[in-house]
Amino acid sequence: MTDEKNKSQKPEIQGTAGEPLEKPVTAAAPPLPLQSGGGGSRIEADVTLRKALGPEQTEALPLWIAIHNRTDAIGFEKYKNFLEKVFCEQGQKGEYFTSTAKYEAACKDPQSEMIQEREPCKPFRARFDRDLRDLSHVVHGVNAYELLKVATQIFLLLECGIVMHGERDAYGKHTNDGEEIPSDVWRLDYEPDDGLGTSWADTMQRLVNYLGTENRNYIRTIIENLYPNWDTEASCRRLQRRADCPCMLELIWNYWMEEGGLTQSLKAISLRFQNRRNPDKPNDPLGEMEITPLRPINNLLWGYIQDEQNSLSVPRRAYEYDHHYGLTLLGKAVPKLQSVDSRSKFIEAFHYLLNLCHRFIQEDADTTVNPDPFPVLNALKEVHLLLSEGAHNQYGDLPWTSRVEMLIQQYLLSLPEVLEFLRSRAMVAYPEGWMGPQDAMKRLQGWTDVSSIHFNNLATFGERLLLSIRYDTWLAINNPQQARGWVLYWQQEIQGYIHAYRAATGVDLSNPDRVDTTMPAILLRKRQMLQRRRVSGTRTA
């Protein structure tokens, strides 16, 4: 009876394909009794199964860390901190720039603490400080906004690229590159055996080695196909810079920000600033918005409106969304697109990839199952191919220009004057300062009631995933284990994107029975119409 009872309690062991094994696996021998005095005792041990990661699965780990590091470095909070340090009037220790008087006085004394702790005195630093000092007393014109725009471009120049660094110190320098990479960035349970450590500097060297490997630098591969002798031609030096440090920006970030109402919010504020009423609204929700000229945002809004002629229009961005990803915007400001080239298969391919990744993550969490990564590899190749087909014409500069403009829009929304008027919900712990005012604006205007947090997650996670697919040579990769490493490293972004997409559109991309390929703009419009019907029905009742 005891033997039969033990047999009935044996767990069913899963095979490599997720099916039960024909013969249950039993222990080689029963636990050995340990004689102790007059009686015996058994040795109890816990057995844990762990799937090890090898070099073939973590070969691109430096590239993934660099993408994660740079997308975090150009986030809004880092951008706002940069602006606060640049535009600070007092030349206190620990700021990016100091006032001209203090800096020039320090330059006369080479032994001063300011010179010892900062980089050598340079003329351009004094000129920049002088401009800041002079403009701080100017309350008219567009100079303040132009300086904000230039500072935003400088911020992206400093932080954007395929590099990796630790946090900047109070002076704006990277002094902690020798520190270990945090576990939330390293992520994988893997210790390299190439003689290098896990610090920022060591991983940067590992990234240089990886990108120098034949057929692993995507940009370099494209250039060599176009110009076989490009490395020996003096006229191709600019190509060298493009290959060594491509701009790590994805336009999908701007798409989700625009769907979330960022651009529309600034448009509504700028119309009210010009005393222009929305013809569709007899009573403007911003009718009581009166900004005194004494507030700094007054002059910034003036410069923002004056610079509209140099900004990207909504139709121009809509055409580029269609060219990159086959995505479109819906609204009165968007005309019917007559695109020459559209990525009509991108949504299907990307959503299918996310669906496969979700199933792979679930199966891989079971240590007795070894899921097949080949379908994921094939899906990665398909998405990479579609992304590369759309990387032409305006791809080089439009994402950069659009990122500059939307960072400025986020900054304007986060200013205290806007927060005081819109009065966002204080009990919501928004991770970034512009989200609360934007959600308040959407409630005032009757737009979507989906939180800006979800749209921000779609933008951030989507950008990281597409960058990791775009800038690796997936078409030349045939080892499926590299696809497994990609899924395991980016599983937080994959699951986060799937959740945010369901929260925003109501569609679950992890549905095992069907992969939804409907345009996100259509899904958002349907939810907004349903929201309005519910609100009108409640008011009628």
XYZ file of C-alpha atoms in Angstrom:
541
model
C 0.000 0.000 0.000
C 2.810 2.391 0.807
C 4.479 1.835 -2.579
C 1.202 2.353 -4.439
C 0.558 5.571 -2.495
C 4.016 6.906 -3.304
C 3.535 6.105 -6.991
C 0.243 7.983 -7.078
C 1.896 11.094 -5.602
C 4.708 11.297 -8.158
C 4.403 14.559 -10.174
C 4.031 14.413 -13.914
C 7.237 15.562 -15.612
C 6.916 17.787 -18.686
C 9.017 17.075 -21.755
C 10.877 19.538 -23.899
C 7.900 20.150 -26.160
C 5.493 20.706 -23.289
C 4.114 17.121 -23.401
C 4.293 14.548 -20.573
C 7.136 12.087 -20.822
C 6.137 8.520 -21.616
C 8.133 7.227 -18.650
C 8.217 9.179 -15.396
C 11.664 10.146 -14.202
C 12.502 8.647 -10.816
C 15.371 9.203 -8.445
C 18.439 7.053 -8.947
C 18.270 5.852 -5.361
C 16.141 6.503 -2.287
C 17.491 8.845 0.390
C 20.152 7.133 2.452
C 19.360 6.742 6.138
C 21.810 8.373 8.505
C 22.511 6.264 11.547
C 22.570 8.345 14.703
C 22.547 6.641 18.045
C 19.651 4.301 18.439
C 17.649 5.517 15.460
C 18.001 6.739 11.895
C 17.178 10.029 10.195
C 16.717 11.086 6.586
C 18.551 13.823 4.714
C 16.157 16.302 3.101
C 17.378 18.463 0.224
C 15.725 21.101 -1.977
C 16.369 20.709 -5.695
C 16.014 23.742 -7.994
C 16.069 23.708 -11.775
C 17.684 26.703 -13.463
C 18.122 27.420 -17.155
C 21.624 28.663 -17.784
C 22.427 31.383 -20.303
C 25.404 30.970 -22.603
C 27.451 33.376 -24.746
C 25.295 32.719 -27.808
C 22.240 34.033 -25.939
C 23.948 37.104 -24.459
C 26.143 38.152 -27.376
C 24.082 41.303 -27.989
C 23.717 42.124 -24.272
C 25.975 45.243 -24.510
C 23.772 46.645 -27.278
C 20.610 46.043 -25.257
C 22.122 47.680 -22.179
C 23.183 50.683 -24.280
C 19.649 51.061 -25.668
C 18.129 50.834 -22.196
C 20.703 53.283 -20.824
C 20.274 55.919 -23.545
C 16.469 55.806 -23.673
C 16.506 56.352 -19.923
C 19.058 59.183 -20.254
C 16.796 61.191 -22.592
C 13.732 60.787 -20.379
C 11.766 63.797 -19.210
C 13.056 63.920 -15.647
C 16.684 63.890 -16.844
C 15.788 66.580 -19.374
C 14.132 68.786 -16.776
C 17.073 68.429 -14.383
C 19.400 69.426 -17.214
C 17.384 72.583 -17.908
C 17.281 73.525 -14.247
C 21.058 73.301 -14.006
C 21.673 75.154 -17.267
C 19.314 78.046 -16.565
C 20.178 78.435 -12.897
C 21.153 82.079 -12.307
C 23.352 81.573 -9.272
C 26.819 80.208 -9.939
C 26.805 77.724 -7.104
C 29.078 74.738 -6.858
C 27.566 71.702 -8.472
C 25.927 73.310 -11.501
C 26.630 72.768 -15.176
C 27.381 76.445 -15.773
C 28.398 79.275 -13.484
C 27.841 82.994 -13.704
C 30.339 84.916 -15.796
C 31.675 87.036 -12.947
C 32.474 84.086 -10.683
C 33.878 81.984 -13.492
C 36.128 84.727 -14.836
C 37.359 85.431 -11.318
C 38.108 81.747 -10.836
C 39.974 81.593 -14.138
C 42.438 84.164 -12.832
C 43.319 81.832 -9.970
C 44.353 78.394 -11.280
C 44.414 77.054 -7.720
C 40.795 77.937 -7.028
C 38.425 75.147 -6.031
C 36.168 75.858 -9.017
C 38.982 75.344 -11.511
C 40.403 72.316 -9.715
C 37.071 70.505 -9.703
C 35.887 71.554 -13.147
C 37.375 71.129 -16.578
C 39.934 73.738 -17.797
C 38.700 77.261 -18.446
C 37.360 77.646 -21.988
C 36.242 80.846 -23.727
C 32.974 79.389 -25.019
C 31.857 78.622 -21.463
C 32.204 82.282 -20.498
C 30.332 83.397 -23.613
C 27.486 80.984 -22.911
C 27.278 82.207 -19.316
C 27.247 85.794 -20.510
C 24.331 85.049 -22.830
C 22.416 83.410 -20.003
C 23.058 86.374 -17.738
C 21.956 88.894 -20.368
C 18.835 86.956 -21.361
C 17.758 86.554 -17.751
C 16.756 90.227 -17.751
C 14.940 90.115 -21.115
C 11.158 89.806 -20.748
C 10.130 90.438 -24.365
C 10.712 88.729 -27.698
C 11.500 85.130 -28.534
C 15.013 84.911 -27.087
C 13.937 82.911 -24.040
C 12.184 80.278 -26.145
C 15.072 80.109 -28.608
C 17.456 79.488 -25.728
C 15.142 76.743 -24.437
C 15.101 75.156 -27.881
C 18.899 75.279 -28.208
C 19.311 73.811 -24.717
C 16.955 70.956 -25.665
C 19.009 70.207 -28.764
C 22.212 70.270 -26.706
C 20.636 67.856 -24.227
C 19.894 65.356 -26.985
C 23.368 65.813 -28.465
C 24.891 64.992 -25.085
C 22.694 62.018 -24.231
C 21.529 60.484 -27.509
C 23.602 57.799 -29.209
C 24.755 54.213 -28.971
C 26.906 54.671 -25.868
C 26.442 53.920 -22.204
C 27.383 55.804 -19.061
C 26.414 55.937 -15.437
C 24.606 58.880 -13.886
C 26.093 62.350 -14.343
C 27.488 64.086 -11.292
C 26.586 67.606 -10.169
C 28.926 69.042 -12.794
C 27.410 67.056 -15.640
C 30.335 64.658 -15.939
C 30.355 60.867 -16.042
C 32.571 60.079 -13.070
C 31.065 56.738 -12.052
C 31.655 54.693 -15.201
C 33.724 52.315 -13.090
C 30.710 51.344 -10.994
C 28.812 48.122 -11.520
C 25.760 48.214 -13.772
C 22.597 47.971 -11.635
C 20.800 44.650 -11.685
C 17.637 46.226 -13.117
C 19.675 47.194 -16.200
C 21.889 44.078 -16.450
C 18.818 41.879 -15.843
C 20.084 38.515 -17.100
C 21.458 35.863 -14.770
C 24.749 35.734 -16.622
C 28.373 36.302 -15.631
C 30.685 37.050 -18.594
C 33.865 35.020 -18.947
C 35.686 37.315 -21.403
C 37.983 38.841 -18.791
C 35.930 42.032 -18.454
C 33.791 42.984 -15.505
C 30.233 44.255 -15.340
C 30.947 47.972 -14.912
C 29.762 50.643 -17.329
C 33.264 51.053 -18.761
C 33.787 47.306 -19.218
C 30.411 46.878 -20.889
C 31.149 49.840 -23.158
C 34.333 48.081 -24.275
C 32.303 44.922 -24.802
C 29.876 46.939 -26.950
C 32.748 48.271 -29.078
C 33.971 44.720 -29.598
C 30.477 43.544 -30.500
C 29.856 46.298 -33.037
C 33.290 45.678 -34.527
C 32.402 42.069 -35.257
C 31.805 41.292 -38.904
C 28.141 41.551 -39.936
C 26.979 42.664 -36.452
C 27.004 46.453 -36.961
C 23.804 47.159 -38.871
C 24.738 50.674 -40.033
C 28.251 49.608 -41.040
C 26.837 46.679 -43.024
C 24.554 49.010 -44.986
C 27.391 51.454 -45.707
C 29.718 48.702 -46.914
C 27.036 47.485 -49.311
C 26.707 50.992 -50.751
C 30.392 52.000 -50.703
C 32.783 49.015 -50.695
C 35.820 51.303 -50.187
C 34.168 53.773 -47.858
C 36.752 53.407 -45.079
C 39.556 54.592 -47.393
C 37.712 57.503 -49.006
C 38.145 60.889 -47.366
C 34.693 61.961 -48.561
C 33.064 59.258 -46.427
C 34.211 60.487 -43.018
C 30.673 61.522 -42.214
C 29.575 57.931 -42.839
C 32.107 56.828 -40.233
C 30.386 58.990 -37.636
C 26.982 57.672 -38.653
C 28.234 54.107 -38.272
C 29.955 54.659 -34.935
C 27.160 56.571 -33.209
C 23.705 56.387 -34.810
C 20.879 58.436 -33.343
C 18.922 56.135 -31.042
C 15.437 57.595 -31.500
C 12.246 55.935 -32.691
C 9.272 57.822 -34.086
C 6.869 55.448 -32.337
C 7.624 57.429 -29.160
C 6.180 60.543 -30.807
C 3.213 58.605 -32.188
C 2.044 57.440 -28.777
C 2.672 60.858 -27.236
C 0.504 62.397 -29.934
C -2.228 59.799 -29.450
C -2.084 60.577 -25.727
C -2.933 64.238 -26.356
C 0.418 65.962 -25.795
C 0.426 68.061 -28.968
C -3.310 68.741 -28.738
C -2.916 70.052 -25.179
C -0.307 72.620 -26.196
C -2.412 73.543 -29.215
C -5.392 74.304 -26.973
C -3.248 76.428 -24.658
C -1.678 78.349 -27.534
C -5.113 79.059 -29.079
C -6.380 80.438 -25.773
C -3.186 82.477 -25.427
C -4.050 84.109 -28.786
C -7.695 84.617 -27.740
C -8.875 82.176 -30.401
C -11.875 79.993 -29.584
C -12.351 76.484 -30.844
C -15.267 76.702 -33.315
C -16.540 73.293 -32.149
C -16.901 74.476 -28.547
C -19.249 77.421 -27.843
C -17.806 77.690 -24.337
C -14.052 77.325 -24.296
C -12.956 75.152 -21.326
C -9.874 77.381 -21.046
C -11.870 80.609 -21.031
C -10.617 81.527 -17.554
C -6.978 80.966 -18.428
C -5.364 84.383 -18.033
C -1.554 84.335 -17.870
C 0.023 87.468 -16.479
C 3.062 88.832 -18.356
C 4.989 88.641 -15.093
C 5.104 84.851 -15.245
C 7.980 83.187 -17.173
C 5.629 80.934 -19.155
C 4.063 83.990 -20.789
C 7.209 84.806 -22.746
C 7.900 81.125 -23.477
C 4.427 80.660 -24.963
C 4.940 83.752 -27.098
C 8.142 82.303 -28.514
C 6.507 78.873 -28.937
C 3.694 80.360 -31.035
C 6.056 82.535 -33.054
C 8.127 79.454 -33.894
C 5.158 77.426 -35.176
C 6.120 78.209 -38.756
C 9.386 76.319 -38.182
C 7.739 73.380 -36.407
C 6.529 70.100 -37.878
C 2.863 70.103 -38.817
C 0.427 67.348 -37.852
C -0.004 66.133 -41.472
C 3.748 65.913 -41.935
C 4.143 63.731 -38.861
C 1.131 61.647 -39.896
C 2.706 60.888 -43.264
C 5.923 59.811 -41.568
C 4.097 57.573 -39.074
C 2.559 55.855 -42.081
C 5.936 55.569 -43.799
C 7.690 54.099 -40.746
C 5.047 51.852 -39.217
C 1.862 52.022 -41.276
C 0.225 53.935 -38.400
C -2.163 56.817 -38.975
C -3.733 59.581 -36.933
C -7.455 60.322 -36.986
C -8.804 63.813 -36.465
C -9.872 67.030 -38.122
C -6.277 68.258 -38.322
C -5.242 65.159 -40.289
C -6.209 65.092 -43.973
C -6.871 61.911 -45.889
C -3.403 60.537 -46.468
C -2.205 59.896 -49.986
C 1.003 58.103 -49.106
C 3.436 56.865 -51.698
C 4.838 54.182 -49.389
C 3.179 52.663 -46.331
C 4.248 49.841 -44.015
C 0.873 48.115 -44.180
C 2.223 44.843 -42.722
C 4.055 46.335 -39.728
C 1.207 46.248 -37.193
C 0.480 42.620 -38.016
C 4.146 41.619 -37.758
C 4.819 43.561 -34.539
C 1.697 42.369 -32.743
C 2.372 38.793 -33.835
C 5.890 39.094 -32.396
C 4.534 40.357 -29.071
C 2.021 37.509 -28.982
C 4.763 34.929 -29.579
C 6.957 36.537 -26.933
C 4.179 36.413 -24.345
C 3.662 32.689 -24.916
C 7.415 32.083 -24.899
C 7.814 33.884 -21.558
C 5.013 31.839 -20.018
C 6.502 28.547 -21.183
C 10.050 29.535 -20.271
C 8.941 30.302 -16.713
C 8.317 26.558 -16.320
C 11.779 25.117 -15.714
C 10.679 21.695 -16.959
C 9.755 23.098 -20.389
C 12.182 24.227 -23.058
C 10.184 26.396 -25.518
C 11.263 26.673 -29.120
C 12.653 30.189 -29.900
C 12.646 29.677 -33.679
C 9.211 31.312 -34.224
C 10.407 34.352 -32.259
C 13.552 34.569 -34.393
C 11.522 34.484 -37.597
C 9.167 37.165 -36.260
C 12.150 39.347 -35.309
C 13.505 39.029 -38.831
C 10.167 40.088 -40.294
C 9.858 43.164 -38.063
C 13.489 44.119 -38.730
C 12.892 43.891 -42.468
C 9.837 46.146 -42.293
C 11.648 48.680 -40.104
C 14.596 48.834 -42.481
C 12.284 49.394 -45.458
C 10.878 52.505 -43.778
C 14.272 53.969 -42.800
C 14.581 56.345 -45.747
C 14.050 59.992 -46.730
C 12.983 61.892 -43.576
C 14.080 59.084 -41.249
C 17.376 60.811 -40.482
C 16.069 64.139 -39.153
C 12.316 64.039 -38.553
C 12.454 61.847 -35.409
C 15.124 64.164 -33.973
C 13.170 67.351 -34.730
C 9.934 65.867 -33.454
C 11.599 64.721 -30.215
C 12.952 68.235 -29.583
C 9.514 69.769 -30.084
C 7.686 67.277 -27.862
C 10.237 67.515 -25.060
C 9.621 71.266 -25.054
C 5.866 70.642 -24.975
C 6.276 68.361 -21.968
C 8.387 70.989 -20.234
C 5.799 73.729 -20.829
C 3.031 71.505 -19.446
C 5.081 70.789 -16.321
C 5.589 74.458 -15.389
C 3.934 75.545 -12.122
C 1.680 78.073 -13.882
C 0.002 75.341 -15.934
C -0.284 73.066 -12.916
C -1.946 75.815 -10.878
C -4.599 76.437 -13.516
C -5.372 72.872 -14.617
C -5.177 71.471 -11.068
C -4.339 67.843 -11.722
C -5.330 65.174 -9.225
C -2.918 65.451 -6.335
C -3.416 61.899 -5.051
C -2.205 60.306 -8.300
C 1.538 59.601 -8.125
C 2.453 60.594 -11.675
C 6.046 59.583 -12.491
C 6.623 62.715 -14.620
C 5.488 66.273 -14.040
C 3.688 66.848 -17.350
C 1.302 63.893 -17.008
C -1.050 65.400 -14.426
C -1.737 68.632 -16.355
C -2.214 66.668 -19.570
C -4.792 64.355 -17.975
C -6.569 67.407 -16.551
C -6.617 68.988 -20.014
C -8.120 65.827 -21.528
C -10.908 65.872 -18.955
C -11.645 69.543 -19.644
C -11.758 69.036 -23.405
C -13.720 65.763 -23.296
C -10.940 63.748 -24.908
C -9.938 60.192 -24.001
C -9.975 59.326 -20.311
C -7.032 56.915 -20.619
C -4.223 57.989 -18.303
C -1.091 59.540 -19.776
C 0.884 56.933 -17.848
C -0.253 54.223 -20.269
C 0.619 56.274 -23.337
C 4.017 57.070 -21.850
C 4.649 53.360 -21.262
C 3.656 52.566 -24.836
C 6.053 55.237 -26.077
C 9.007 54.234 -23.898
C 8.653 50.459 -24.141
C 7.832 50.552 -27.843
C 10.897 52.665 -28.568
C 13.237 50.292 -26.720
C 11.844 47.216 -28.427
C 12.026 48.680 -31.925
C 15.540 50.066 -31.400
C 16.767 46.633 -30.314
C 15.206 45.120 -33.438
C 16.304 47.828 -35.860
C 19.980 48.096 -34.894
C 20.889 44.423 -34.877
C 21.473 42.381 -38.008
C 18.640 39.920 -37.423
C 18.487 38.899 -41.076
C 22.000 37.434 -40.742
C 21.258 35.606 -37.463
C 20.298 31.938 -37.678
C 20.915 30.862 -34.088
C 17.530 30.836 -32.313
C 19.216 31.111 -28.913
C 19.950 34.767 -29.632
C 16.210 35.325 -29.993
C 15.703 33.631 -26.618
C 18.192 36.019 -25.017
C 16.372 38.969 -26.607
C 13.025 37.898 -25.170
C 14.421 37.299 -21.688
C 16.174 40.669 -21.553
C 13.244 42.704 -22.862
C 10.436 40.774 -21.167
C 9.638 43.727 -18.877
C 9.118 45.986 -21.888
C 7.182 43.285 -23.755
C 4.764 42.621 -20.911
C 4.531 46.334 -20.090
C 3.674 47.219 -23.688
C 1.006 44.510 -23.871
C -0.600 45.744 -20.644
C -0.484 49.428 -21.631
C -1.945 48.610 -25.056
C -4.863 46.788 -23.447
C -5.427 49.662 -21.004
C -5.409 52.229 -23.823
C -7.253 50.405 -26.607
C -9.061 47.547 -24.851
C -7.324 44.927 -27.035
C -5.288 42.140 -25.440
C -2.252 41.388 -27.606
C -1.558 38.232 -25.574
C -4.784 36.565 -26.729
C -3.729 33.039 -27.806
C -6.655 32.672 -30.216
C -6.362 35.853 -32.266
C -3.783 38.557 -33.018
C -5.536 41.894 -33.450
C -4.183 44.020 -36.316
C -6.656 46.908 -36.137
C -5.168 50.388 -36.382
C -4.660 51.772 -32.833
C -6.221 55.105 -33.840
C -9.453 53.303 -34.788
C -9.553 51.460 -31.469
C -8.932 54.682 -29.540
C -11.714 56.474 -31.424
C -14.179 53.645 -30.702
C -13.367 53.785 -26.988
C -13.755 57.559 -26.964
C -17.162 57.344 -28.666
C -18.253 54.722 -26.130
C -17.005 56.977 -23.336
C -19.048 59.920 -24.651
C -22.200 57.807 -24.967
C -21.836 56.668 -21.375
C -21.332 60.227 -20.148
C -24.289 61.577 -22.148
C -26.470 58.687 -20.966
C -25.577 59.390 -17.347
C -26.417 63.076 -17.743
C -29.749 62.275 -19.417
C -30.708 59.898 -16.647
